[in-house]
Short mmCIF file of C-alpha atoms in Angstrom, two decimals:
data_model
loop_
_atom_site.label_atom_id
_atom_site.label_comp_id
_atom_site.label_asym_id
_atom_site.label_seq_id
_atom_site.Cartn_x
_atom_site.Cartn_y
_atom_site.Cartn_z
CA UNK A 207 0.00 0.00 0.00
CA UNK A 208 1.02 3.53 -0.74
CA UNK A 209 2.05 5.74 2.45
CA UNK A 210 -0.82 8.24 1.33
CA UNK A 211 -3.25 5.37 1.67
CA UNK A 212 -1.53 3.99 5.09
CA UNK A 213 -2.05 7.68 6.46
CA UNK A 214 -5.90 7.91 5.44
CA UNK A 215 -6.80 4.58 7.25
CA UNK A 216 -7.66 5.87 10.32
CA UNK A 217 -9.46 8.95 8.63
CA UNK A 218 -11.59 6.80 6.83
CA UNK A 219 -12.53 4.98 9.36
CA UNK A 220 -13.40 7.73 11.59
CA UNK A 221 -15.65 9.29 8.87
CA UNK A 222 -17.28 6.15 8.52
CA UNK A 223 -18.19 5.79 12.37
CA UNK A 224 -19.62 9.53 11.81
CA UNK A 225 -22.06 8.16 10.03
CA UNK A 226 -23.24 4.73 12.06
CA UNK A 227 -26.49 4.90 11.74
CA UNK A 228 -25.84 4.09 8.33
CA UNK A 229 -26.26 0.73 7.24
CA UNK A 230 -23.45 -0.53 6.11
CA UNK A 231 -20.56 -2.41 8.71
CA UNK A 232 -17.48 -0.95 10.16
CA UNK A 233 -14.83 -2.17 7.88
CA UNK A 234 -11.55 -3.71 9.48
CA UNK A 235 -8.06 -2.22 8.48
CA UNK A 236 -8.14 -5.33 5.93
CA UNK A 237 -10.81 -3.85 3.90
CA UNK A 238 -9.57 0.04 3.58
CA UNK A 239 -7.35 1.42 1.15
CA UNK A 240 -3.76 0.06 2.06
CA UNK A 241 -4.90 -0.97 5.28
CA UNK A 242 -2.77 -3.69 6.99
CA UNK A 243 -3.32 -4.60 10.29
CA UNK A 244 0.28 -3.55 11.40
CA UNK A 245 2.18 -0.29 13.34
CA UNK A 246 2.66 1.27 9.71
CA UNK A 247 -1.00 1.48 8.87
CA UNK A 248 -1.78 3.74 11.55
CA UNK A 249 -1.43 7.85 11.21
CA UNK A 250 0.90 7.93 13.29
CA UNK A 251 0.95 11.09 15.81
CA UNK A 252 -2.75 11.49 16.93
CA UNK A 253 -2.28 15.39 16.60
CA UNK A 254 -2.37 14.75 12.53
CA UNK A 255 -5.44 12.73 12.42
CA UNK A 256 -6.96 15.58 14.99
CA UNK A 257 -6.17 17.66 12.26
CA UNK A 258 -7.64 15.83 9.32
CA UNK A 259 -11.12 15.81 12.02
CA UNK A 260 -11.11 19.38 12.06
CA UNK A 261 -10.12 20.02 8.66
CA UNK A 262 -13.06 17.58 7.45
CA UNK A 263 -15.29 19.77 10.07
CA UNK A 264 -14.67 22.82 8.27
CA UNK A 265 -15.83 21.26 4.93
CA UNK A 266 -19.39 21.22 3.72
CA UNK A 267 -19.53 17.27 3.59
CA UNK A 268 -19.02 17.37 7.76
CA UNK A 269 -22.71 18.74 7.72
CA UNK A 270 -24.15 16.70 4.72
CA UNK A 271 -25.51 12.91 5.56
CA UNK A 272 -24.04 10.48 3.31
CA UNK A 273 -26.21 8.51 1.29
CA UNK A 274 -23.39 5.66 1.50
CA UNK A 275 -19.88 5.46 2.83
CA UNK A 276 -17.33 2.63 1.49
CA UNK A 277 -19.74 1.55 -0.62
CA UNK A 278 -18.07 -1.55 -2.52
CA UNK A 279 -18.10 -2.18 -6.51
CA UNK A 280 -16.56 -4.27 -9.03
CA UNK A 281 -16.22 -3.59 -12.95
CA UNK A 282 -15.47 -5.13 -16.12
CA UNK A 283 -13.71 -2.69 -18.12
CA UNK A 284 -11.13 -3.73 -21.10
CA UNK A 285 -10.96 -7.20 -19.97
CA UNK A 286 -10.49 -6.59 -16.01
CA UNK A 287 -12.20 -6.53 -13.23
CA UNK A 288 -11.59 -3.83 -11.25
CA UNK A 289 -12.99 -3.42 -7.76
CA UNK A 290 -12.64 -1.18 -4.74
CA UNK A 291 -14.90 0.69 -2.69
CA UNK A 292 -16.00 4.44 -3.11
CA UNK A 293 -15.38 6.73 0.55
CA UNK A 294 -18.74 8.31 0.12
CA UNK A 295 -21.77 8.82 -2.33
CA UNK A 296 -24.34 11.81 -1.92
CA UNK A 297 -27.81 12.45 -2.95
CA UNK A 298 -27.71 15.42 -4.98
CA UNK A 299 -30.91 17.77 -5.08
CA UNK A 300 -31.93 17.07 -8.52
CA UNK A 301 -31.79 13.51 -7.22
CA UNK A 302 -28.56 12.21 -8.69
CA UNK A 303 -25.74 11.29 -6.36
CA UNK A 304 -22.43 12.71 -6.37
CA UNK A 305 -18.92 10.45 -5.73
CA UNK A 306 -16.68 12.20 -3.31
CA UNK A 307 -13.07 10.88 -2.86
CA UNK A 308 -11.26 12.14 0.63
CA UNK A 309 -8.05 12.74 0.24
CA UNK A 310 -5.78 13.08 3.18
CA UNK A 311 -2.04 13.49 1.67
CA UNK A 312 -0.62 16.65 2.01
CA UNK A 313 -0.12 16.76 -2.28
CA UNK A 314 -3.04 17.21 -4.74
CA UNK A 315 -2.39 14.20 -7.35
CA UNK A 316 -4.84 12.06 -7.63
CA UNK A 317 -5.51 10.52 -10.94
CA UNK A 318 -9.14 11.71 -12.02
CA UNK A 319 -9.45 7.85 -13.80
CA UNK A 320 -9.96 7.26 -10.33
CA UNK A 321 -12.94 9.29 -10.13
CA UNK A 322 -14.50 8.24 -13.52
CA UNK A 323 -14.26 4.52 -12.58
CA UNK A 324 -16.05 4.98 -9.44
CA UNK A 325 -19.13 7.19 -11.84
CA UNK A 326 -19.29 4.32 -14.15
CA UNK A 327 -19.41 1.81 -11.92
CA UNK A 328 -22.04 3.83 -9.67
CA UNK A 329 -24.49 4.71 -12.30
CA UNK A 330 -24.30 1.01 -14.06
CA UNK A 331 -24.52 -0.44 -10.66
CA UNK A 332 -27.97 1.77 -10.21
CA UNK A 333 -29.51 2.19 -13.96
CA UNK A 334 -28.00 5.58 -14.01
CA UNK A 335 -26.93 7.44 -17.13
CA UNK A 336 -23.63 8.75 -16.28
CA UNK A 337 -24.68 13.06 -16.07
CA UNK A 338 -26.75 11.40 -13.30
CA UNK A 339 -23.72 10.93 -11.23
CA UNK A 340 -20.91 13.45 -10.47
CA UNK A 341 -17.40 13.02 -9.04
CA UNK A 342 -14.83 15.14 -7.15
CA UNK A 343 -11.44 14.58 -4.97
CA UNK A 344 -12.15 16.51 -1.76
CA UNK A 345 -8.16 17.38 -0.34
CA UNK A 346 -9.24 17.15 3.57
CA UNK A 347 -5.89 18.66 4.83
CA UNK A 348 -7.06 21.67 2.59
CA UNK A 349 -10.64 21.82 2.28
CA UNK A 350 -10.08 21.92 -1.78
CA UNK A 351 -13.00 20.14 -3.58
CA UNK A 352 -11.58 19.02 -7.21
CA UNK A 353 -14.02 18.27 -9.59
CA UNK A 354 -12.50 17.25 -13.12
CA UNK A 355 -14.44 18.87 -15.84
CA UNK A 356 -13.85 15.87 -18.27
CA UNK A 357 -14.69 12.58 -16.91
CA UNK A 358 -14.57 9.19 -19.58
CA UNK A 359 -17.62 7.36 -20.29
CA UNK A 360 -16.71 3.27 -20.07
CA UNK A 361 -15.44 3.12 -24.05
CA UNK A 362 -13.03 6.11 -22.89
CA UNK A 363 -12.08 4.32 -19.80
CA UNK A 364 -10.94 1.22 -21.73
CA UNK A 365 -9.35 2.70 -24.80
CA UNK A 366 -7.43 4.53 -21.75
CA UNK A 367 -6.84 1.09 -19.92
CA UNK A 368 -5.69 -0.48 -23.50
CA UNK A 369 -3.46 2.18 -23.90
CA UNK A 370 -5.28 4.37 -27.14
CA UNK A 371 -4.47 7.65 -26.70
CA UNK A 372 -7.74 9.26 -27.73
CA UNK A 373 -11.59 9.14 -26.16
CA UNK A 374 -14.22 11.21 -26.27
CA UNK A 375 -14.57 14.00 -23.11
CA UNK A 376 -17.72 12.83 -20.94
CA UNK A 377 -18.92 10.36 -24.02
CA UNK A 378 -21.71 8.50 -22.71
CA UNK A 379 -20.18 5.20 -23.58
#
């Protein structure tokens, strides 16, 4: 596991016990992004993942309810299956759902592929056409909500995965 995804273990789960009433489980360190149920998984000085709390309180999504948190998928896309879970999925008020992706490393570098896989896999998932679904990177540390203009549609996301070079920006394929 990457040290970025190491640091945000504990973050994630402490957004995710935010929201128990929710019904989905408390994961185990197992089941979050890079966690491993050793020393190295854990932020380790408690006055950085008391930051991260208050940085998240400062954001809008510390007052919104999540519709789900860690919500788990898996994808076919260019001949793999990709799976993973997405941090947290809103209702939006024209009654789509928007992905957001918390990001707790102190750089802003996440790849936006990310993002589009999680859309696809959301809206398929649920009968959604993809402008049903939005997606942004919210930087916790900074409170920066990222929200990549251009997103693929699933033929973009596998020419990308198959290496082509060109796709069509937010094709709904």
């Amino acid at each position: 596991p990457q040290p970025a995804a190491r640091r945000g273990t504990r973050f994630h789960a402490w957004v995710e016990s935010r929201f128990e009433e929710l019904p989905l489980p408390m994961l185990g360190l197992d089941e979050l992004p890079g966690g491993e149920p050793d020393a190295d998984s854990e932020i380790r000085d408690e006055r950085e993942l008391d930051a991260l709390k208050e940085a998240f309180a400062r954001t809008p999504y510390a007052g919104r309810r999540p519709y789900r948190v860690e919500a788990p998928f898996q994808i076919q896309l260019a001949g793999r299956v990709i799976s993973g879970r997405i941090d947290a999925v809103y209702r939006t008020p024209s009654g789509g759902f928007e992905i957001i992706d918390w990001k707790t490393a102190r750089r802003q570098e996440a790849d936006p592929l990310q993002l589009a896989i999680y859309r696809l896999a959301w809206a398929e998932r649920h009968g959604l056409r993809l402008g049903q679904v939005s997606a942004a990177f919210l930087y916790v540390r900074s409170g920066e909500l990222v929200r990549p203009t251009v997103l693929p549609g699933r033929s973009g996301i596998e020419r990308l995965l198959l290496g082509e070079d060109s796709w069509e920006p937010n094709d709904p394929g």
